Coordinates of C-alpha atoms in Angstrom, one line a residue:
Chain A
M1 CA 24.7 -37.8 -37.6
L2 CA 23.9 -40.6 -40.0
K3 CA 26.2 -43.0 -41.5
T4 CA 25.2 -44.1 -44.9
R5 CA 22.2 -45.0 -46.9
Q6 CA 18.5 -44.5 -46.0
I7 CA 15.9 -45.9 -48.3
L8 CA 12.8 -44.0 -47.1
G9 CA 12.6 -40.5 -45.9
C10 CA 10.1 -41.5 -43.4
S11 CA 9.5 -44.2 -40.8
S12 CA 6.9 -46.8 -41.3
G13 CA 4.7 -48.0 -38.5
L14 CA 3.2 -51.4 -38.8
V15 CA -0.3 -51.5 -37.8
S16 CA -3.4 -53.6 -38.4
H17 CA -6.0 -50.9 -38.8
R18 CA -5.5 -47.4 -37.7
W19 CA -6.7 -44.3 -39.4
K20 CA -10.2 -43.0 -39.7
P21 CA -11.0 -41.1 -42.8
Y22 CA -10.3 -37.4 -42.8
S23 CA -11.7 -34.7 -44.9
S24 CA -10.1 -31.5 -45.7
T25 CA -9.9 -28.4 -47.8
G26 CA -7.4 -25.7 -47.6
S27 CA -7.1 -22.7 -45.6
R28 CA -4.7 -19.8 -46.3
Q29 CA -4.0 -19.8 -42.6
V30 CA -1.8 -22.8 -43.1
S31 CA 0.9 -22.5 -45.7
F32 CA 1.1 -25.9 -47.1
I33 CA -1.8 -28.2 -46.6
S34 CA -4.5 -27.4 -44.2
I35 CA -8.0 -28.3 -43.2
S36 CA -11.0 -26.2 -42.9
T37 CA -14.1 -28.0 -44.1
C38 CA -15.6 -31.4 -44.6
S39 CA -15.0 -31.7 -48.4
K40 CA -12.7 -34.4 -49.6
P41 CA -9.9 -32.9 -51.7
L42 CA -6.8 -31.5 -50.1
L43 CA -6.0 -28.0 -51.0
L44 CA -2.4 -27.0 -51.5
S45 CA -1.8 -23.4 -50.8
S46 CA 1.4 -21.4 -50.4
S47 CA 2.0 -18.5 -48.1
S48 CA 3.9 -16.9 -50.9
S49 CA 1.2 -17.3 -53.6
S50 CA -2.3 -16.2 -54.0
S51 CA -3.3 -19.3 -55.9
S52 CA -4.3 -22.7 -54.6
T53 CA -4.4 -26.1 -56.2
I54 CA -6.9 -28.8 -55.2
I55 CA -5.2 -32.2 -55.1
P56 CA -7.3 -35.3 -54.9
T57 CA -6.4 -37.3 -51.8
T58 CA -4.1 -40.2 -52.3
T59 CA -2.6 -38.4 -55.2
T60 CA 1.1 -37.9 -55.5
L61 CA 2.3 -34.4 -55.6
L62 CA 5.1 -33.7 -58.0
L63 CA 7.3 -30.7 -58.0
P64 CA 9.0 -29.6 -61.2
G65 CA 11.5 -32.2 -62.4
S66 CA 10.4 -34.8 -59.9
S67 CA 9.2 -38.3 -60.3
P68 CA 6.5 -40.1 -58.2
R69 CA 8.7 -43.1 -57.9
R70 CA 11.8 -41.3 -56.6
T71 CA 11.0 -42.0 -53.0
R72 CA 14.4 -43.5 -52.3
F73 CA 16.0 -41.4 -49.7
G74 CA 18.9 -40.5 -52.1
A75 CA 16.4 -38.5 -54.1
F76 CA 16.1 -36.1 -51.2
S77 CA 19.8 -35.5 -51.0
M78 CA 20.7 -31.9 -51.2
S79 CA 24.3 -31.7 -52.0
S80 CA 25.4 -33.5 -55.2
A81 CA 24.3 -37.0 -55.9
H82 CA 24.5 -38.5 -52.5
S83 CA 22.7 -41.7 -51.8
G84 CA 22.9 -41.5 -48.1
P85 CA 20.5 -40.3 -45.5
N86 CA 19.6 -36.6 -45.4
P87 CA 18.4 -35.3 -42.2
G88 CA 18.2 -31.8 -43.3
G89 CA 16.9 -30.5 -46.5
P90 CA 14.0 -30.1 -48.8
S91 CA 13.4 -32.7 -51.5
S92 CA 13.0 -32.5 -55.2
S93 CA 10.2 -35.0 -55.1
V94 CA 8.1 -36.8 -52.6
A95 CA 4.7 -38.5 -52.5
V96 CA 2.8 -36.1 -50.3
H97 CA 0.3 -38.8 -49.4
S98 CA 3.0 -41.4 -49.1
A99 CA 1.4 -43.4 -51.9
G100 CA 4.8 -43.7 -53.4
N101 CA 6.4 -45.1 -50.3
A102 CA 3.5 -47.4 -49.5
R103 CA 3.8 -48.9 -53.0
K104 CA 7.4 -49.8 -52.3
I105 CA 6.4 -52.0 -49.5
N106 CA 5.9 -55.3 -51.3
F107 CA 5.7 -57.8 -48.4
C108 CA 4.4 -58.1 -44.9
Q109 CA 7.1 -57.8 -42.3
W110 CA 5.3 -60.3 -40.0
C111 CA 4.0 -63.1 -42.2
G112 CA 5.9 -62.5 -45.4
G113 CA 2.7 -62.4 -47.4
P114 CA 2.5 -60.2 -50.5
T115 CA 0.9 -56.8 -50.0
K116 CA -1.8 -55.0 -52.0
H117 CA -1.8 -51.2 -52.2
E118 CA -5.3 -49.9 -51.5
I119 CA -7.2 -47.4 -49.4
P120 CA -8.3 -49.3 -46.3
D121 CA -11.9 -49.1 -45.1
G122 CA -12.4 -45.8 -43.3
E123 CA -9.2 -44.2 -44.6
E124 CA -8.3 -42.0 -47.5
K125 CA -4.7 -42.9 -48.2
I126 CA -3.2 -45.8 -50.1
R127 CA -1.5 -48.2 -47.8
A128 CA 0.3 -51.4 -48.1
I129 CA -2.0 -54.1 -46.8
C130 CA -1.0 -57.7 -46.4
T131 CA -3.1 -60.0 -48.5
V132 CA -2.5 -62.9 -46.0
C133 CA -2.9 -61.4 -42.5
D134 CA -4.5 -58.1 -43.4
K135 CA -2.0 -56.0 -41.4
I136 CA -1.3 -52.5 -42.7
A137 CA 2.1 -51.0 -42.9
Y138 CA 1.8 -47.4 -41.8
E139 CA 4.5 -44.7 -42.3
N140 CA 5.1 -41.7 -40.1
P141 CA 7.5 -38.9 -40.0
K142 CA 10.8 -39.2 -38.3
M143 CA 12.3 -36.9 -35.7
V144 CA 15.8 -35.6 -36.0
V145 CA 17.2 -34.3 -32.7
G146 CA 20.3 -32.2 -32.2
C147 CA 22.1 -29.6 -30.1
L148 CA 23.0 -26.0 -30.6
I149 CA 25.9 -25.7 -28.2
E150 CA 26.8 -22.2 -26.9
H151 CA 30.3 -21.6 -25.6
D152 CA 32.0 -18.3 -25.1
N153 CA 29.5 -16.6 -27.5
M154 CA 30.3 -19.1 -30.1
V155 CA 28.5 -22.2 -31.5
L156 CA 29.9 -25.7 -32.1
L157 CA 29.7 -27.0 -35.6
C158 CA 30.9 -30.3 -37.1
K159 CA 32.3 -30.8 -40.5
R160 CA 30.8 -33.9 -42.1
K161 CA 33.2 -36.7 -43.0
I162 CA 30.4 -38.8 -44.5
Q163 CA 27.8 -38.4 -47.2
P164 CA 25.5 -36.8 -47.7
S165 CA 26.9 -33.3 -47.6
Y166 CA 30.5 -34.5 -47.1
G167 CA 32.7 -31.6 -46.1
L168 CA 29.9 -29.3 -45.1
W169 CA 29.1 -28.0 -41.6
T170 CA 26.2 -29.0 -39.4
L171 CA 25.0 -29.0 -35.8
P172 CA 25.4 -32.4 -34.2
A173 CA 22.0 -34.1 -34.8
G174 CA 20.5 -37.4 -35.9
Y175 CA 17.5 -39.7 -35.8
M176 CA 15.8 -40.2 -32.5
E177 CA 15.8 -43.8 -31.4
I178 CA 13.1 -45.9 -29.8
G179 CA 13.6 -45.9 -26.0
E180 CA 15.1 -42.5 -25.7
S181 CA 13.7 -39.0 -25.3
A182 CA 14.5 -36.1 -27.7
T183 CA 16.9 -34.6 -25.2
E184 CA 18.6 -38.0 -24.7
G185 CA 18.9 -38.5 -28.4
A186 CA 20.4 -35.0 -28.9
I187 CA 22.9 -35.6 -26.1
R188 CA 23.8 -38.9 -27.7
E189 CA 24.3 -37.5 -31.1
T190 CA 26.5 -34.7 -29.8
W191 CA 28.7 -37.2 -28.1
E192 CA 28.9 -39.3 -31.2
E193 CA 29.7 -36.5 -33.6
A194 CA 31.7 -34.1 -31.4
C195 CA 32.8 -36.2 -28.4
A196 CA 31.3 -33.4 -26.4
E197 CA 29.4 -33.8 -23.1
V198 CA 26.6 -31.4 -23.0
E199 CA 23.8 -30.2 -20.8
V200 CA 20.6 -29.4 -22.5
L201 CA 19.4 -25.9 -21.4
S202 CA 16.2 -25.3 -23.3
S203 CA 14.1 -26.2 -26.4
F204 CA 15.1 -24.0 -29.3
A205 CA 13.3 -25.1 -32.4
Q206 CA 10.9 -27.5 -34.0
L207 CA 11.2 -27.4 -37.8
D208 CA 9.0 -29.7 -39.9
I209 CA 10.1 -30.7 -43.4
P210 CA 6.9 -32.4 -44.8
L211 CA 8.4 -33.1 -48.1
I212 CA 10.9 -35.6 -46.7
G213 CA 8.9 -36.7 -43.7
Q214 CA 11.2 -35.2 -41.1
T215 CA 10.8 -33.0 -38.0
Y216 CA 13.9 -31.4 -36.5
V217 CA 14.0 -30.8 -32.8
I218 CA 16.9 -28.6 -31.7
F219 CA 17.9 -27.9 -28.1
L220 CA 20.2 -25.2 -26.8
A221 CA 23.0 -26.8 -24.8
R222 CA 26.2 -26.0 -23.1
L223 CA 29.5 -27.9 -22.8
K224 CA 29.8 -29.6 -19.4
K225 CA 33.6 -29.6 -20.0
P226 CA 35.4 -27.4 -22.5
H227 CA 36.4 -30.4 -24.5
F228 CA 35.3 -31.6 -28.0
S229 CA 36.9 -33.5 -30.9
P230 CA 35.7 -35.0 -34.1
G231 CA 33.8 -38.3 -33.8
P232 CA 33.9 -41.0 -36.5
E233 CA 31.6 -39.0 -38.8
S234 CA 33.2 -35.6 -38.4
S235 CA 36.5 -34.4 -39.9
E236 CA 36.6 -31.3 -37.7
C237 CA 34.7 -29.7 -34.9
R238 CA 35.0 -26.0 -34.4
L239 CA 33.5 -23.1 -32.4
F240 CA 32.2 -20.3 -34.6
A241 CA 31.4 -16.7 -33.6
L242 CA 28.0 -15.6 -35.0
D243 CA 29.6 -13.5 -37.6
D244 CA 31.8 -16.4 -38.8
I245 CA 29.1 -19.0 -39.2
P246 CA 29.8 -20.6 -42.6
F247 CA 26.2 -20.1 -44.0
D248 CA 27.4 -20.9 -47.5
S249 CA 29.0 -24.2 -46.4
L250 CA 26.2 -25.6 -44.2
A251 CA 25.0 -29.1 -44.9
F252 CA 21.2 -28.8 -44.7
S253 CA 18.4 -26.2 -45.0
S254 CA 17.4 -27.1 -41.4
M255 CA 20.8 -25.9 -40.2
V256 CA 20.5 -22.7 -42.2
V257 CA 17.2 -21.9 -40.6
T258 CA 18.2 -22.9 -37.1
L259 CA 21.4 -20.8 -37.1
K260 CA 19.7 -17.8 -38.7
L261 CA 17.0 -17.8 -36.1
Y262 CA 19.6 -18.3 -33.3
A263 CA 21.7 -15.4 -34.6
E264 CA 18.6 -13.2 -34.8
D265 CA 17.6 -14.1 -31.3
V266 CA 21.0 -13.4 -29.9
R267 CA 21.3 -10.1 -31.6
A268 CA 17.8 -9.2 -30.4
G269 CA 18.9 -10.1 -26.8
K270 CA 16.2 -12.8 -26.3
L271 CA 16.3 -16.5 -27.1
K272 CA 12.8 -17.9 -28.1
F273 CA 11.3 -21.2 -29.0
H274 CA 10.6 -21.4 -32.7
Y275 CA 8.2 -23.6 -34.7
G276 CA 8.2 -23.5 -38.5
I277 CA 7.7 -25.5 -41.7
I278 CA 10.6 -25.7 -44.2
N279 CA 9.2 -25.9 -47.7
K280 CA 11.3 -26.2 -50.8
K281 CA 10.7 -23.4 -53.3
P282 CA 9.2 -25.0 -56.4
G283 CA 11.5 -25.3 -59.4
T284 CA 14.7 -24.9 -57.4
S285 CA 17.6 -27.4 -57.2
P286 CA 17.6 -29.9 -54.4
S287 CA 21.2 -29.0 -53.8
D288 CA 20.3 -25.4 -53.1
I289 CA 19.9 -25.4 -49.3
H290 CA 18.9 -21.7 -49.4
A291 CA 16.0 -22.3 -51.8
Y292 CA 13.4 -22.7 -49.0
T293 CA 10.6 -20.8 -47.4
L294 CA 10.0 -20.9 -43.6
D295 CA 6.3 -21.1 -43.3
Y296 CA 3.9 -20.9 -40.3
H297 CA 6.7 -19.5 -38.2
L298 CA 5.6 -19.4 -34.5
Q299 CA 7.7 -18.0 -31.7
S300 CA 7.2 -18.5 -28.0
Chain B
M1 CA -7.6 -39.7 -32.5
L2 CA -7.0 -43.3 -33.5
K3 CA -9.5 -45.9 -34.5
T4 CA -8.5 -49.4 -33.6
R5 CA -5.5 -51.6 -33.2
Q6 CA -1.9 -50.7 -33.4
I7 CA 0.7 -53.5 -33.2
L8 CA 3.8 -51.5 -32.5
G9 CA 4.3 -48.6 -30.3
C10 CA 6.8 -47.1 -32.6
S11 CA 7.3 -46.5 -36.3
S12 CA 9.7 -48.5 -38.2
G13 CA 11.9 -47.0 -40.8
L14 CA 13.3 -49.1 -43.5
V15 CA 16.9 -48.5 -44.1
S16 CA 19.9 -50.2 -45.6
H17 CA 22.6 -49.2 -43.2
R18 CA 22.3 -46.3 -41.0
W19 CA 23.5 -46.0 -37.5
K20 CA 27.0 -45.7 -36.3
P21 CA 27.8 -47.2 -32.9
Y22 CA 27.2 -45.1 -29.9
S23 CA 28.7 -45.4 -26.5
S24 CA 27.2 -44.3 -23.3
T25 CA 26.9 -44.3 -19.7
G26 CA 24.5 -42.5 -17.5
S27 CA 24.5 -39.0 -16.1
R28 CA 22.2 -37.9 -13.3
Q29 CA 21.8 -34.8 -15.4
V30 CA 19.3 -36.6 -17.6
S31 CA 16.6 -38.3 -15.8
F32 CA 16.2 -41.4 -17.9
I33 CA 19.1 -42.4 -20.1
S34 CA 21.9 -40.1 -20.8
I35 CA 25.4 -40.1 -22.2
S36 CA 28.5 -38.9 -20.6
T37 CA 31.4 -41.1 -21.5
C38 CA 32.6 -43.6 -24.0
S39 CA 31.9 -46.8 -22.1
K40 CA 29.5 -49.2 -23.6
P41 CA 26.6 -49.9 -21.2
L42 CA 23.6 -47.7 -20.9
L43 CA 22.8 -46.4 -17.5
L44 CA 19.3 -46.0 -16.4
S45 CA 18.8 -43.4 -13.8
S46 CA 15.7 -41.8 -12.4
S47 CA 15.3 -38.3 -11.2
S48 CA 13.2 -39.6 -8.4
S49 CA 15.7 -42.2 -7.3
S50 CA 19.2 -42.1 -6.0
S51 CA 20.1 -45.5 -7.5
S52 CA 21.1 -46.3 -11.1
T53 CA 21.1 -49.5 -13.0
I54 CA 23.5 -50.4 -15.8
I55 CA 21.8 -52.1 -18.6
P56 CA 23.8 -53.9 -21.3
T57 CA 23.0 -52.4 -24.7
T58 CA 20.5 -54.4 -26.7
T59 CA 19.0 -55.7 -23.6
T60 CA 15.3 -55.6 -23.0
L61 CA 14.3 -53.5 -20.0
L62 CA 11.5 -55.0 -18.0
L63 CA 9.4 -53.2 -15.5
P64 CA 7.5 -55.1 -12.8
G65 CA 4.9 -57.3 -14.2
S66 CA 6.1 -56.9 -17.8
S67 CA 7.1 -59.4 -20.4
P68 CA 9.8 -58.9 -23.0
R69 CA 7.5 -60.2 -25.7
R70 CA 4.6 -57.9 -24.9
T71 CA 5.5 -55.4 -27.6
R72 CA 2.1 -55.5 -29.1
F73 CA 0.6 -52.0 -28.7
G74 CA -2.2 -53.3 -26.6
A75 CA 0.3 -54.0 -23.9
F76 CA 0.7 -50.3 -23.6
S77 CA -2.9 -49.5 -23.1
M78 CA -3.6 -47.7 -19.9
S79 CA -7.3 -48.1 -19.2
S80 CA -8.5 -51.7 -18.9
A81 CA -7.5 -54.4 -21.4
H82 CA -7.7 -52.3 -24.6
S83 CA -6.0 -53.7 -27.6
G84 CA -6.2 -50.5 -29.6
P85 CA -3.6 -47.8 -30.1
N86 CA -2.7 -45.7 -27.2
P87 CA -1.3 -42.3 -28.0
G88 CA -1.0 -41.2 -24.5
G89 CA 0.3 -43.0 -21.6
P90 CA 3.1 -44.9 -20.0
S91 CA 3.5 -48.5 -20.7
S92 CA 3.8 -51.6 -18.5
S93 CA 6.4 -53.1 -20.6
V94 CA 8.6 -52.1 -23.5
A95 CA 11.9 -53.1 -25.1
V96 CA 14.0 -50.1 -24.4
H97 CA 16.4 -50.9 -27.2
S98 CA 13.6 -52.1 -29.5
A99 CA 15.1 -55.5 -29.6
G100 CA 11.7 -56.9 -28.9
N101 CA 10.2 -55.0 -31.7
A102 CA 13.0 -55.8 -34.1
R103 CA 12.5 -59.5 -33.4
K104 CA 8.9 -59.3 -34.5
I105 CA 10.0 -58.2 -37.9
N106 CA 10.3 -61.6 -39.7
F107 CA 10.4 -60.6 -43.3
C108 CA 11.9 -57.9 -45.5
Q109 CA 9.2 -55.4 -46.8
W110 CA 11.0 -55.0 -50.1
C111 CA 12.1 -58.4 -51.2
G112 CA 10.1 -60.7 -48.9
G113 CA 13.3 -62.4 -47.7
P114 CA 13.5 -63.8 -44.1
T115 CA 15.3 -61.5 -41.6
K116 CA 17.9 -62.3 -39.1
H117 CA 18.2 -60.3 -35.8
E118 CA 21.7 -59.1 -35.2
I119 CA 23.6 -56.1 -34.4
P120 CA 24.7 -54.6 -37.7
D121 CA 28.4 -53.6 -38.2
G122 CA 29.1 -50.3 -36.6
E123 CA 25.9 -50.3 -34.5
E124 CA 25.0 -51.4 -31.0
K125 CA 21.4 -52.5 -31.3
I126 CA 19.8 -55.6 -32.5
R127 CA 18.0 -54.9 -35.8
A128 CA 16.0 -57.0 -38.3
I129 CA 18.3 -57.5 -41.3
C130 CA 17.2 -59.1 -44.5
T131 CA 19.2 -62.2 -45.3
V132 CA 18.6 -61.8 -49.0
C133 CA 19.0 -58.1 -49.8
D134 CA 20.8 -57.0 -46.5
K135 CA 18.4 -54.1 -45.9
I136 CA 17.8 -53.2 -42.3
A137 CA 14.4 -52.4 -40.8
Y138 CA 14.8 -49.4 -38.4
E139 CA 12.2 -48.3 -35.9
N140 CA 11.8 -44.7 -34.7
P141 CA 9.4 -43.0 -32.3
K142 CA 6.1 -41.6 -33.6
M143 CA 4.8 -38.1 -33.1
V144 CA 1.3 -37.5 -31.8
V145 CA 0.1 -34.0 -32.6
G146 CA -2.9 -32.2 -31.1
C147 CA -4.6 -28.9 -30.2
L148 CA -5.3 -27.3 -26.9
I149 CA -8.2 -25.0 -27.9
E150 CA -8.9 -22.0 -25.8
H151 CA -12.4 -20.4 -26.0
D152 CA -14.0 -18.0 -23.5
N153 CA -11.5 -19.1 -20.8
M154 CA -12.4 -22.7 -21.4
V155 CA -10.7 -25.6 -23.2
L156 CA -12.3 -28.0 -25.6
L157 CA -12.2 -31.7 -24.7
C158 CA -13.5 -34.7 -26.5
K159 CA -15.0 -37.8 -24.9
R160 CA -13.7 -40.9 -26.6
K161 CA -16.2 -43.1 -28.3
I162 CA -13.5 -45.7 -29.2
Q163 CA -11.0 -47.8 -27.4
P164 CA -8.6 -47.3 -25.8
S165 CA -9.9 -45.2 -23.0
Y166 CA -13.5 -45.3 -24.1
G167 CA -15.6 -42.8 -22.3
L168 CA -12.6 -40.7 -21.1
W169 CA -11.7 -37.2 -22.1
T170 CA -8.9 -36.0 -24.3
L171 CA -7.6 -33.1 -26.3
P172 CA -8.0 -33.8 -30.0
A173 CA -4.8 -35.4 -31.1
G174 CA -3.4 -38.2 -33.2
Y175 CA -0.5 -39.6 -35.2
M176 CA 1.2 -37.2 -37.6
E177 CA 1.2 -38.4 -41.1
I178 CA 3.8 -38.3 -43.9
G179 CA 3.4 -35.2 -46.0
E180 CA 2.0 -33.0 -43.3
S181 CA 3.5 -30.7 -40.7
A182 CA 2.8 -31.0 -37.0
T183 CA 0.4 -28.0 -37.2
E184 CA -1.4 -29.4 -40.2
G185 CA -1.7 -32.8 -38.4
A186 CA -3.0 -31.1 -35.3
I187 CA -5.6 -29.1 -37.3
R188 CA -6.7 -32.2 -39.1
E189 CA -7.1 -34.2 -35.9
T190 CA -9.1 -31.4 -34.4
W191 CA -11.4 -31.4 -37.4
E192 CA -11.8 -35.2 -37.3
E193 CA -12.5 -35.5 -33.6
A194 CA -14.4 -32.2 -32.8
C195 CA -15.5 -31.0 -36.3
A196 CA -13.9 -27.7 -35.2
E197 CA -12.0 -25.4 -37.5
V198 CA -9.0 -24.0 -35.6
E199 CA -6.2 -21.6 -36.0
V200 CA -2.9 -22.6 -34.3
L201 CA -1.6 -19.8 -32.2
S202 CA 1.6 -21.2 -30.7
S203 CA 3.6 -24.2 -29.7
F204 CA 2.7 -25.3 -26.1
A205 CA 4.4 -28.6 -25.3
Q206 CA 6.6 -31.4 -26.4
L207 CA 6.2 -34.4 -24.2
D208 CA 8.3 -37.5 -24.9
I209 CA 7.1 -40.9 -23.6
P210 CA 10.2 -43.1 -24.3
L211 CA 8.6 -46.2 -22.9
I212 CA 6.0 -46.3 -25.7
G213 CA 8.1 -44.6 -28.4
Q214 CA 5.9 -41.5 -28.7
T215 CA 6.4 -37.8 -28.6
Y216 CA 3.4 -35.5 -28.1
V217 CA 3.4 -32.1 -29.7
I218 CA 0.6 -29.9 -28.5
F219 CA -0.3 -26.5 -30.0
L220 CA -2.4 -23.8 -28.5
A221 CA -5.3 -23.0 -30.9
R222 CA -8.5 -21.0 -31.1
L223 CA -11.8 -21.7 -32.8
K224 CA -12.1 -19.9 -36.1
K225 CA -15.9 -20.3 -35.7
P226 CA -17.6 -21.0 -32.4
H227 CA -18.8 -24.4 -33.7
F228 CA -17.9 -27.9 -32.7
S229 CA -19.5 -31.2 -32.5
P230 CA -18.4 -34.8 -32.0
G231 CA -16.7 -36.5 -34.9
P232 CA -17.0 -40.3 -35.5
E233 CA -14.6 -41.1 -32.6
S234 CA -16.1 -38.8 -30.0
S235 CA -19.4 -39.2 -28.1
E236 CA -19.3 -35.6 -26.9
C237 CA -17.2 -32.4 -27.2
R238 CA -17.4 -29.9 -24.4
L239 CA -15.8 -26.7 -23.2
F240 CA -14.4 -26.9 -19.7
A241 CA -13.5 -24.1 -17.4
L242 CA -10.1 -24.7 -15.8
D243 CA -11.7 -25.5 -12.5
D244 CA -13.9 -28.1 -14.1
I245 CA -11.4 -30.0 -16.1
P246 CA -12.1 -33.7 -15.4
F247 CA -8.6 -34.7 -14.3
D248 CA -9.9 -38.0 -12.9
S249 CA -11.6 -38.9 -16.2
L250 CA -8.8 -38.1 -18.7
A251 CA -7.7 -40.6 -21.2
F252 CA -3.9 -40.4 -21.0
S253 CA -1.1 -39.3 -18.9
S254 CA 0.0 -36.9 -21.6
M255 CA -3.3 -35.1 -21.3
V256 CA -3.0 -34.9 -17.6
V257 CA 0.4 -33.3 -17.9
T258 CA -0.6 -30.9 -20.7
L259 CA -3.7 -29.7 -18.9
K260 CA -1.9 -29.3 -15.6
L261 CA 0.9 -27.3 -17.2
Y262 CA -1.7 -25.2 -19.0
A263 CA -3.7 -24.5 -15.9
E264 CA -0.6 -23.5 -14.1
D265 CA 0.5 -21.2 -16.8
V266 CA -2.9 -19.5 -17.1
R267 CA -3.1 -19.0 -13.3
A268 CA 0.5 -17.6 -13.4
G269 CA -0.6 -15.2 -16.2
K270 CA 2.0 -16.4 -18.7
L271 CA 1.8 -19.2 -21.2
K272 CA 5.1 -20.9 -21.9
F273 CA 6.5 -23.6 -24.1
H274 CA 7.1 -26.8 -22.1
Y275 CA 9.4 -29.8 -22.8
G276 CA 9.4 -32.8 -20.7
I277 CA 9.7 -36.6 -20.4
I278 CA 6.8 -38.6 -19.1
N279 CA 8.1 -41.7 -17.3
K280 CA 6.0 -44.3 -15.7
K281 CA 6.5 -44.8 -12.0
P282 CA 7.9 -48.3 -11.5
G283 CA 5.6 -50.8 -10.0
T284 CA 2.4 -48.9 -10.8
S285 CA -0.5 -50.0 -12.8
P286 CA -0.6 -49.2 -16.5
S287 CA -4.1 -48.0 -16.1
D288 CA -3.1 -45.4 -13.5
I289 CA -2.6 -42.3 -15.7
H290 CA -1.5 -40.3 -12.7
A291 CA 1.4 -42.7 -11.8
Y292 CA 4.0 -40.8 -13.8
T293 CA 6.9 -38.5 -13.3
L294 CA 7.5 -35.5 -15.5
D295 CA 11.3 -35.4 -15.9
Y296 CA 13.7 -33.0 -17.5
H297 CA 11.0 -30.3 -17.6
L298 CA 12.2 -27.3 -19.5
Q299 CA 10.2 -24.1 -20.0
S300 CA 10.7 -21.4 -22.6

């Protein structure tokens, strides 16, 4: 999966002008932030709540116990005080409009000029803008790609030998790289973490985690050869029957969701494609990977 | 969709250590780049070709007529000499291993220190590494999210009033932002470009375009009210019956693929979820949006 430390929970694109303004209010249809009219504020609504909160755009959303400055990736860690990357779980704090992250960008990557943090013309979010060359540093969510490998009615899990979530179980997965497709990235990660050659069979899930700027894309796959062994980041790789999946020892909420959906599908006799949004339950511990809601769940 | 100029065709994540090395060779199983053994070089294979080419890692891949330095987003434009962003089509040139992009990052975003361009310990790709604070600037693909809106057996298209692809037709779509989910982004983009309030019904397609570091995520949606009108970036919005979709006047290859798959599904009486990789046919013009192959097509 990932080796050590990641500073931002999102990727930053570097662009010299990009977004038009957008206007929005909330709709109960969408569980987190959605858009239904032309008015300016964003409306935060929860599928599990009847109340909604209007949040001015470019405002940082704080969950209980969070800090607007805690945009370092370590703040998103879910199991103990890990400072490493966390492709998996809800966060205790995040700047919903990325203002917090944009403010951490102090210099232009191209010319080295100092940045200012303002809302560019025609936009609604604070961005880091170079005061010398005027380029804007944009940030976008990252994709984490992985494989759910079926073999003899079991699934292959890897025990993490690195932080975060050292000693906990995960599907092989990691950040998609430039120049590869999602399937290629998932196959690569599976090779790296489980030394397993796999064939991707179908798409299984897309799980967005807006709080940490990640989208998980998980594919169903099969072993091309019945061989696997721990890669450098895994201490153990093992096949688990559905009833034996260690749900209390999984590394990330995304893995809990994926494996629960898979088990349900298998037991129902039909594998589907799932889309959903993983939101952290307010007020819960970042280390509690079961303290989430799966919102906007769509099945194909 | 997108307003003006984008410098990089990918997002850059800013990370201080991240990737472990990976080793790879090609497998005909995967149409573009895939992994099957521990040897180091990447193997580029095409589903439409019987030959394969071994590419040393960290090497820039050049297609005919391309330049290793043409990593500016304008180089990826598909219709005429647009310099703006291009969420849609194959590219005439791209650094497969992002070396070209990494080399354009000259300064650290945090401390302003100059960068060096080297392969970090434990990795295999050239990255921009700060010579002062040692942080590494990572780059990752971007997600473009949009809606395929069904209404009275027709689909809603927008005629672009901006470059690239001025005057051509597209589904409402644009870059996913930090703090939003893919559905929320798709709903937002639809509001911005077509002033239409939509409800997302299901996932329809994930289309990776590795050459330009983009992944399209398209949702089926319906109008919540039968109202739409051009937003600031559209000159016209119109519903098209399947037989009337202007396939010769679409803005991007991703739209050609999406609408073809949708028309096929409708005619077959069953809508599916599609995954695929859009690869540019070697030697074809970047402006020819029909000069692609859809590889690794999976249907759920």
